[in-house]
XYZ file of C-alpha atoms in Angstrom:
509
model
C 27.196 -11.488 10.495
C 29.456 -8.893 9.300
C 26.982 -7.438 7.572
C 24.326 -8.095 10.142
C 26.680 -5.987 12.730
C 26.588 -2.684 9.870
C 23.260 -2.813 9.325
C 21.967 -2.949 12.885
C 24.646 -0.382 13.983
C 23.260 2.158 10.798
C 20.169 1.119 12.081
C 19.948 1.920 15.075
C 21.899 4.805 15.105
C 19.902 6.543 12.335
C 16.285 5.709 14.184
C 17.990 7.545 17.049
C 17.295 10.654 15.578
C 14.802 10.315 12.485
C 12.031 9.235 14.944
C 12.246 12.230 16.963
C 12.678 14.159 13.892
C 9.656 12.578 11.827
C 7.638 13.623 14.997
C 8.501 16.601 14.959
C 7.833 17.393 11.665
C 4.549 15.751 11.399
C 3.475 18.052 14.903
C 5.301 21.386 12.809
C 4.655 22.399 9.286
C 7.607 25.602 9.569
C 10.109 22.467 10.794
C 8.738 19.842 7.729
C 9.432 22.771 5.372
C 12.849 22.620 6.874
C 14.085 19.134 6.626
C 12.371 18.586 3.714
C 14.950 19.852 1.580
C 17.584 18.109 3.900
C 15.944 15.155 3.286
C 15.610 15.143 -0.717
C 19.360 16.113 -0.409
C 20.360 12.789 1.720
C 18.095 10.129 -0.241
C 18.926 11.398 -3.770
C 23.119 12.996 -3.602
C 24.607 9.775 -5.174
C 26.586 8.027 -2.292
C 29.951 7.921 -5.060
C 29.394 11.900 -4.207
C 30.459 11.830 -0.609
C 32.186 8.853 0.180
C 35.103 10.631 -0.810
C 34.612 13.195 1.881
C 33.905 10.530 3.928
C 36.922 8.578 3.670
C 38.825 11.815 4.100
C 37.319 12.379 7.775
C 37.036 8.744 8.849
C 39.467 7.016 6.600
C 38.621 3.613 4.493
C 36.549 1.113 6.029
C 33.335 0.228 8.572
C 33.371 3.774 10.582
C 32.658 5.783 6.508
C 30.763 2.976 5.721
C 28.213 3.198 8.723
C 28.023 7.051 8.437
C 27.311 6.982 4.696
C 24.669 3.827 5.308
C 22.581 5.880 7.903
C 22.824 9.202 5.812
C 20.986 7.500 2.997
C 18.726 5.383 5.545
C 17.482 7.675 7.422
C 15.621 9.815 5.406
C 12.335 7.279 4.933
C 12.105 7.027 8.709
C 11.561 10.437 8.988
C 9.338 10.868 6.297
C 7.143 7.916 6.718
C 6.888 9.089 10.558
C 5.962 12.776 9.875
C 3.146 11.183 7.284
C 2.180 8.994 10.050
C 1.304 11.807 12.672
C -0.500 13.949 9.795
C -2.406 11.424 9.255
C -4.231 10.348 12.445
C -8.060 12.150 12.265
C -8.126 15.792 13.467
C -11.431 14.870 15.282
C -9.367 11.956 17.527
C -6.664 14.952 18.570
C -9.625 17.454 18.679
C -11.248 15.328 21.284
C -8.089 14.342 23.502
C -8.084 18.033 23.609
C -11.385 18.574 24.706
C -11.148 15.724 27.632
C -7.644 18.288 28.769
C -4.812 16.348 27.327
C -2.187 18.298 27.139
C 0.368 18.323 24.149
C 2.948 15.485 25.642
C -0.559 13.366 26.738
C -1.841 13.775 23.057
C 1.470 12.790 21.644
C 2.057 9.399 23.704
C -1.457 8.398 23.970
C -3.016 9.103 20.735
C -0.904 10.489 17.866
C 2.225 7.714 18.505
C -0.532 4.697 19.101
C -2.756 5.228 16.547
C 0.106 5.778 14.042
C 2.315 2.817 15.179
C 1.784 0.792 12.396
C 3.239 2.847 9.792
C 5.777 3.933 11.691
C 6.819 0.505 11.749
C 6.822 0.695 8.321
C 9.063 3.597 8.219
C 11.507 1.001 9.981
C 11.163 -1.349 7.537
C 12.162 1.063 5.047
C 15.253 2.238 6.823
C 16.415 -1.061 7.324
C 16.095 -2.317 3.835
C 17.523 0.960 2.703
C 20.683 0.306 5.018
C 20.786 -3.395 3.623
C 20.486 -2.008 -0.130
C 23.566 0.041 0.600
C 25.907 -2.684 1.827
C 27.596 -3.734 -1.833
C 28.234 0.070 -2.371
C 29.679 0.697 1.350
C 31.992 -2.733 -0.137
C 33.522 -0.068 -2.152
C 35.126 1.870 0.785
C 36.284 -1.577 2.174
C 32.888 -2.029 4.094
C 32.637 -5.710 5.611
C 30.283 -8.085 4.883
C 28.433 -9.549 1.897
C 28.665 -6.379 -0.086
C 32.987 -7.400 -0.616
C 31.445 -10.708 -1.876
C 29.341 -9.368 -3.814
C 31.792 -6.702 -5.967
C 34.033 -9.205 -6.018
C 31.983 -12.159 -7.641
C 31.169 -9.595 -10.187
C 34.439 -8.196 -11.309
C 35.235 -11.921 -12.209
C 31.484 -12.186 -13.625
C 31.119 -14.973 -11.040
C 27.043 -14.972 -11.061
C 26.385 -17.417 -9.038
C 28.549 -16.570 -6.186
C 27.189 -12.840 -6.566
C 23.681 -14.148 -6.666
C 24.093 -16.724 -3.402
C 25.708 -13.789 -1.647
C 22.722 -11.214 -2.736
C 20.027 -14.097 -1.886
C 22.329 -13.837 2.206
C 21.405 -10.380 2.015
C 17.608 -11.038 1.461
C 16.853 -13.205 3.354
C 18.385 -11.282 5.925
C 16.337 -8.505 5.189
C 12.945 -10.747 5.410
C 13.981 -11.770 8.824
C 14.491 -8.113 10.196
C 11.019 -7.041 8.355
C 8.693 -9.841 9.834
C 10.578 -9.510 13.700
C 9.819 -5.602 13.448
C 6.769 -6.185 11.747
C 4.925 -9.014 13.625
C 6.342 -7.019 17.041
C 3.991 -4.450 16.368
C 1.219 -6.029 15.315
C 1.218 -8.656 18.047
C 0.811 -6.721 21.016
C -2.623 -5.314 21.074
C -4.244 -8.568 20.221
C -2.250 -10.290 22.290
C -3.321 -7.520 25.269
C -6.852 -7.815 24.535
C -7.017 -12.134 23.983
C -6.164 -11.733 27.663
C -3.675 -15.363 27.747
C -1.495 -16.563 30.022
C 1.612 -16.484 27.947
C 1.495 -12.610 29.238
C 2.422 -13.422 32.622
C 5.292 -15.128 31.442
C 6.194 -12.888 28.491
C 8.748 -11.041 30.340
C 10.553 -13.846 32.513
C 11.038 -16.054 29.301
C 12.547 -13.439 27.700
C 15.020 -12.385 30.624
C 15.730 -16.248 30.807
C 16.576 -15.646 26.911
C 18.662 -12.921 27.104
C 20.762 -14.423 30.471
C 21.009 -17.800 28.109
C 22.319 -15.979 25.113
C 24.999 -14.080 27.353
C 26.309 -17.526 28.323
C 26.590 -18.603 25.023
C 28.232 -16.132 23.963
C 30.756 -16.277 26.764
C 31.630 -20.018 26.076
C 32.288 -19.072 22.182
C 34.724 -16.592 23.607
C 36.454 -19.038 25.657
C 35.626 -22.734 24.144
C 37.030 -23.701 20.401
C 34.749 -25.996 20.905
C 31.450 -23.591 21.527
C 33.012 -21.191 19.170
C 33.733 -23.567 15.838
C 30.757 -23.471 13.091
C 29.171 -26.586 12.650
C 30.373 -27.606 8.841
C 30.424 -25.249 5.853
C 27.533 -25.981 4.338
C 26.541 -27.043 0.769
C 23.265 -24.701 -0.150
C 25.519 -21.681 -1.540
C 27.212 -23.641 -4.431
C 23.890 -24.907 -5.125
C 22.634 -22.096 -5.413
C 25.336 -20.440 -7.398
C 25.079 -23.180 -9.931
C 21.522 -23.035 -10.443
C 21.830 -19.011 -10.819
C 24.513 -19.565 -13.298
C 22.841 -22.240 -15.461
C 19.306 -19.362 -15.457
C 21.209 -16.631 -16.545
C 22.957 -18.656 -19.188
C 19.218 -20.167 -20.537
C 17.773 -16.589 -20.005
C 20.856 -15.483 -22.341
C 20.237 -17.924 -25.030
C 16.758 -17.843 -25.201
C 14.701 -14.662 -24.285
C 17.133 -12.125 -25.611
C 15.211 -11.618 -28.815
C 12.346 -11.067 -27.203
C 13.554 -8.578 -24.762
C 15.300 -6.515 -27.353
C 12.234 -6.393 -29.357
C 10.279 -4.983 -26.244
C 13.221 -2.772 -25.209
C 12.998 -1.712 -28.748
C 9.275 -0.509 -28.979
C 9.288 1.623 -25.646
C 12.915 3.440 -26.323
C 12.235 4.331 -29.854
C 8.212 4.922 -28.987
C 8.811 7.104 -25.552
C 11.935 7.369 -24.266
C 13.832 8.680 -27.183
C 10.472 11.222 -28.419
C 10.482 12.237 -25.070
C 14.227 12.774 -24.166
C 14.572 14.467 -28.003
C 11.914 16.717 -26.541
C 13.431 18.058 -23.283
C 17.188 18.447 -25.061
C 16.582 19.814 -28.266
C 14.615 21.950 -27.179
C 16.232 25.334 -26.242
C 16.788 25.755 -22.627
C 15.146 29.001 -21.835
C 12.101 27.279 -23.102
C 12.374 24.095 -21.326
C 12.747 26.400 -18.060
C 9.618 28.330 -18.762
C 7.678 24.809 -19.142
C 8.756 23.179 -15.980
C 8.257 26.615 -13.889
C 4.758 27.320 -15.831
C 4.248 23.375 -14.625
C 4.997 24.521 -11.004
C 2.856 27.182 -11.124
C -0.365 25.275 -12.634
C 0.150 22.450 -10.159
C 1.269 23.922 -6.705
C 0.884 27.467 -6.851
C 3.647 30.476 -6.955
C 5.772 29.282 -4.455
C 6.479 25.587 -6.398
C 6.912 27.380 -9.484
C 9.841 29.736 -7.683
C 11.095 26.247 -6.511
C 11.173 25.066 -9.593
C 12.812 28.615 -11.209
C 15.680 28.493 -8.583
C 16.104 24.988 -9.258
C 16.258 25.665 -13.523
C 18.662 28.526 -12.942
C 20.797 26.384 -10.661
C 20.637 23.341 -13.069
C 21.712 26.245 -15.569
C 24.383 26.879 -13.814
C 25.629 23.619 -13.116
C 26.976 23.314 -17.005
C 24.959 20.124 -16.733
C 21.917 21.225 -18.568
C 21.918 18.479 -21.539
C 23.067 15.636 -19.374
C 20.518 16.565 -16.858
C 17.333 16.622 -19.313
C 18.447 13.197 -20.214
C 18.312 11.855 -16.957
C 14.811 13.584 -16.505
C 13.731 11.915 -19.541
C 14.651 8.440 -18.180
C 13.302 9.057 -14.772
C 9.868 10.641 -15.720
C 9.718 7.458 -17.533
C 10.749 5.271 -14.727
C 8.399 6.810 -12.427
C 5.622 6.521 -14.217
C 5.794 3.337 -14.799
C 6.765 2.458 -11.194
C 3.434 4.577 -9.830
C 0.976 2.339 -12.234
C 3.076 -1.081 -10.498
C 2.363 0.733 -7.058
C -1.047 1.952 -7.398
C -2.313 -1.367 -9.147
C -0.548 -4.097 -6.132
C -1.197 -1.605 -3.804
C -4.560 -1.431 -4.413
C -4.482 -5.502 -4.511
C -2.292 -5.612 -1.203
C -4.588 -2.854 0.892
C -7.694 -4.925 0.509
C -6.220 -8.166 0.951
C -4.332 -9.282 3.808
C -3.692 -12.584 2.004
C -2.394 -11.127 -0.997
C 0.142 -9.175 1.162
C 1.281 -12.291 3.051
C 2.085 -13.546 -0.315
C 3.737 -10.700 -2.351
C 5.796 -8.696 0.742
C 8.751 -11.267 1.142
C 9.046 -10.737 -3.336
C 9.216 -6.839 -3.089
C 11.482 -6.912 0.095
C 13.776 -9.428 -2.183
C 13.524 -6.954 -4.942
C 14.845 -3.802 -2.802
C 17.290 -5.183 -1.272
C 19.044 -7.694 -3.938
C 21.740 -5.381 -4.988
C 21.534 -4.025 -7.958
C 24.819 -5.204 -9.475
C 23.186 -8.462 -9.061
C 20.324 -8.312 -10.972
C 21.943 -6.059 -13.727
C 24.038 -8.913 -14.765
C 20.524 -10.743 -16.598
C 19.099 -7.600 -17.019
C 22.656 -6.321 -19.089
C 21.959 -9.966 -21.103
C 18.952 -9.497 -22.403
C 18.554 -5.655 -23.047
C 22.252 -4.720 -23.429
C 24.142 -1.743 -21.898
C 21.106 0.894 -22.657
C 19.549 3.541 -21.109
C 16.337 0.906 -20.877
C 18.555 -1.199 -18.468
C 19.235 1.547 -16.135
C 15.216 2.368 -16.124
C 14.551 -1.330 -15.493
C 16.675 -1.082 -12.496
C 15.158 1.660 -11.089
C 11.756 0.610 -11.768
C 12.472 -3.092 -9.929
C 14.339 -0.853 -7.317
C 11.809 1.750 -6.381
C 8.298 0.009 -7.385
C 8.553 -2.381 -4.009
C 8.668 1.309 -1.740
C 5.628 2.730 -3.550
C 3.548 -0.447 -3.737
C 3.988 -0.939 0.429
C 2.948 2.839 0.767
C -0.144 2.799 -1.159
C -0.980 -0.454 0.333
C -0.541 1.352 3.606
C -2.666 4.390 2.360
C -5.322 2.101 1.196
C -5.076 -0.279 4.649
C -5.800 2.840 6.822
C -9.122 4.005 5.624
C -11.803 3.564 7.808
C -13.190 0.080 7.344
C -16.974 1.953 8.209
C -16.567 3.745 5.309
C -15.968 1.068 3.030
C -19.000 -0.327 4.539
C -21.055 2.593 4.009
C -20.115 2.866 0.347
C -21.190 -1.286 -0.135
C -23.978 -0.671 1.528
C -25.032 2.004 -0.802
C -24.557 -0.102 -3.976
C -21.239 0.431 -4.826
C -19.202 -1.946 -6.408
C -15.195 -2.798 -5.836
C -14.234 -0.572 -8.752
C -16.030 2.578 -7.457
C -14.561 1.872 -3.924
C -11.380 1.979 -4.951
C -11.469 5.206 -7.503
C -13.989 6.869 -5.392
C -13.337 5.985 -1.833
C -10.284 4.341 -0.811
C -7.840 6.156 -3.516
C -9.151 9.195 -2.928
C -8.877 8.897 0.755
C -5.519 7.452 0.669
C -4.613 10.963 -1.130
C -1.588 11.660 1.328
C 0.069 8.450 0.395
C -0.302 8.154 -2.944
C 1.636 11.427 -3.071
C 4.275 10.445 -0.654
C 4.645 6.945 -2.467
C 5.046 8.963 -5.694
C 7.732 11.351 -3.765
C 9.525 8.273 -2.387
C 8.982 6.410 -6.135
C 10.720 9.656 -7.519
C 13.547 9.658 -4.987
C 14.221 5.988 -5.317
C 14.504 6.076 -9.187
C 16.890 9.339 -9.000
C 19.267 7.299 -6.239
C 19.965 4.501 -9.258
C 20.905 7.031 -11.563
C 24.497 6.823 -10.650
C 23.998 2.870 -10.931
C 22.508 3.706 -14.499
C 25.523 5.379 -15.409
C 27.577 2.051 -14.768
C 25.176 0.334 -17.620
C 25.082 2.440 -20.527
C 22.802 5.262 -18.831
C 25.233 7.886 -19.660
C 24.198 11.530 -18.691
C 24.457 12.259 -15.120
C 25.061 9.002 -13.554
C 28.078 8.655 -15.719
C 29.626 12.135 -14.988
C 29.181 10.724 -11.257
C 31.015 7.701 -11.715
C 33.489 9.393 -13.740
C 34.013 12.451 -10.963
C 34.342 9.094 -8.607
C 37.034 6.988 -10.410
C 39.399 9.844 -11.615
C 40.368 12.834 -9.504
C 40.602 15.207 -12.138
C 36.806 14.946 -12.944
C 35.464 15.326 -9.052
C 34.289 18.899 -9.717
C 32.045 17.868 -12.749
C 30.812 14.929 -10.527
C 30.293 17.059 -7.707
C 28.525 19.035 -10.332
C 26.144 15.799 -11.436
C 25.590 14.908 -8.347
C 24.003 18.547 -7.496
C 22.042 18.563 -10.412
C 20.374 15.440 -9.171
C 19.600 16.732 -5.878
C 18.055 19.509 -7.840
C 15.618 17.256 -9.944
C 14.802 15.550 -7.153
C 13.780 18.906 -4.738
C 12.109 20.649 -7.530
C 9.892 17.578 -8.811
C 8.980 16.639 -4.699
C 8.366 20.396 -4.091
C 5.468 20.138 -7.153
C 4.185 17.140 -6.213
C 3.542 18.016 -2.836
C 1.962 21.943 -3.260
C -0.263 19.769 -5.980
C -1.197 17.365 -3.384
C -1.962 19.891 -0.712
C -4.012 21.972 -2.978
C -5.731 19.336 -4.513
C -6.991 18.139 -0.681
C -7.986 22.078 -0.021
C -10.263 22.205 -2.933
């Protein structure tokens, strides 16, 4: 409940402003220029980075822990949102127009309705964002199931880290399906025309006039207010994690160091051997050249600001490193999304059936799962990209599935009826129509991988996440984490800015 009482209070206070916000900068390309960078700075500035700062304003405990929770939750709210309102046909707004809507009447009757549902999902992702932050907010004496969680850990108590992780998902199911089946509900249920409408409202003003009485007698009964039992599940559960980890331990690590094996000394190591022996001047030219090629001359002076800042940062090395392993990460986390994506947009079953895995999957903290995962692959650099690939894939997947949800279901039909099959609906119809998201669910992929750097660093990562944690832990270091913690702001800005001038030019031509 504790950690019930953060989330909601993150929440709510964060949708305060980044649905406004999203509006606006889906109605205002100057203002989405704007925030954009704003944006890339609160979803990818490591939290260890400012919840120093933090504690210095607010001091240690729930008030820094709320403000740093909505920083980083924010951000896909507004995002999400602004993608929302772009996307909603210019003929529908062209012909509100023509009937004389004006710009307020176009907003709340057409824009805001017809993008509803992923807006929703823009709420979803701000909540599970919120509950992925709680065992780091535990760190600055947050309460809740994140205190359980470091703690379990420190004493390499699986079980009780895993039982307290599984609190936090289910959790996070609950909130996702009572947002989720809210907005989807009420237009069928307007349009079936039952009953239970005339009595929608009076049941639930009988519920909420029940549930204030309640909560008065726990206030002022022992008896109302005393829980029923402690309950058995958890050590259960904690057992059963333990004994898995232990079999995983003793009998898939050969396996899993063999395939950690072939793809570090195959692609990550070529590929990071690339970027830092290289000489820097020439590294620079090829990212800015790549800029340039793919979105035009204003991405490639993006990209040159951000090179001479990264420069500047006395980072350079450590930062190519990091690029290496998230390149890596996010390629392999856009083929998960594009392929369930793909499976989840055209199947309404299929989504029923993989959502509540990929909501477990982004918000199970990620000290919990790097317990296996530091078992069977050891502290590498391949554990730190597994983490970020379970971490981010579950985002991109539910965008693309999104993407692929919203195209017109008459022109799938016109494409079957013309003798297409499913494979040349999907490359030649629905992906290409779903355009938009694909590129936000790489942007969002990319952002998402960059945010567990800093947890990569904790795992045998090194490079940047490591100068983070170090700048974190000893005082003497802050500047160079500071530092770190810039230069992945950077890679995150200049790698969005070129993936989204590619994306807009590639819809022009």
């Amino acid at each position: 409940m504790d950690t019930l009482a953060l989330t909601l209070s993150a929440v709510f206070v964060a949708l305060l402003f980044a649905i406004p916000l999203g509006v606006w900068a889906g109605l205002s390309d100057r203002f989405n220029r704007i925030v954009t960078p704003f944006l890339d700075l609160m979803q990818t500035m490591p939290t260890f980075v400012y919840l120093a700062p933090l504690t210095l304003f607010f001091q240690i405990g729930p008030a820094s822990a709320t403000i740093a929770t909505l920083i980083y939750a924010a951000p896909p709210t507004i995002r999400i949102t602004a993608h929302a309102i772009r996307s909603v046909p210019e003929t529908t707004v062209e012909a509100a127009d023509s009937l004389g809507a004006t710009r307020r009447q176009s907003l709340l009757k057409v824009l805001l309705p017809m993008s509803k549902r992923t807006v929703v999902m823009g709420i979803n992702q701000t909540i599970m964002a919120a509950l992925a932050m709680v065992t780091i907010a535990a760190l600055i004496d947050a309460p809740g199931l994140g205190k359980t969680v470091v703690s379990a850990l420190q004493s390499l108590d699986v079980g009780t880290a895993f039982n307290a992780g599984l609190a936090i998902v289910v959790m996070a199911i609950v909130l996702d399906r009572v947002t989720t089946a809210a907005s989807g509900r009420e237009d069928p249920a307007r349009r079936s025309g039952s009953r239970f409408l005339t009595w929608r409202r009076p049941l639930l003003g009988a519920g909420a006039v029940a549930t204030v009485v309640l909560i008065y007698m726990s206030h002022t009964y022992l008896w109302a207010a005393e829980f029923p039992g402690e309950g058995d599940i958890g050590s259960s559960i904690a057992r059963a994690a333990d004994t898995a980890t232990t079999w995983t331990q003793d009998n898939l690590s050969g396996l899993t160091n063999a395939f950690r094996d072939v793809l570090t000394n195959g692609l990550l190591n070529p590929f990071q051997a690339l970027l830092t022996d290289s000489p820097w001047w020439l590294v620079g030219a090829a990212l800015i050249g790549l800029g340039v090629v793919l979105g035009g001359w204003r991405a490639g002076l993006t990209a040159a600001i951000c090179v001479g800042l990264l420069v500047g940062t006395g980072v350079w090395s450590d930062s190519m490193t990091t690029l290496a392993s998230t390149v890596v990460a996010t390629v392999l986390v856009m083929a998960l999304g594009i392929g369930f994506g793909v499976w989840m947009g055209r199947s309404l079953r299929v989504d029923r059936v993989l959502r509540p895995t990929l909501d477990a999957a982004q918000v199970m903290p990620p000290f919990v799962y790097l317990v296996p995962f530091l078992a069977l692959f050891g502290a590498t650099r391949f554990t730190a990209i597994v983490a970020a690939v379970v971490y981010a894939t579950p985002v991109a997947i539910k965008i693309v599935a999104d993407g692929v949800r919203n195209v017109p279901e008459t022109t799938v039909e016109a494409a079957t009826s013309a003798g297409c099959n499913t494979w040349q609906i999907i490359t030649k119809v629905q992906l290409p129509m779903a355009r938009s998201a694909l590129t936000l669910a790489t942007n969002q992929g990319l952002i998402y991988v960059l945010s567990m750097v800093v947890v990569g660093g904790l795992v045998g990562a090194g490079a940047l996440g490591y100068d983070v944690v170090a700048g974190f832990s000893q005082g003497q270091l802050y500047g160079k984490g500071l530092a770190a913690g810039l230069a992945i702001v950077l890679l995150g800005v200049m790698f969005d800015r070129i993936t989204q001038a590619a994306a807009r030019r590639t819809s022009g031509a």
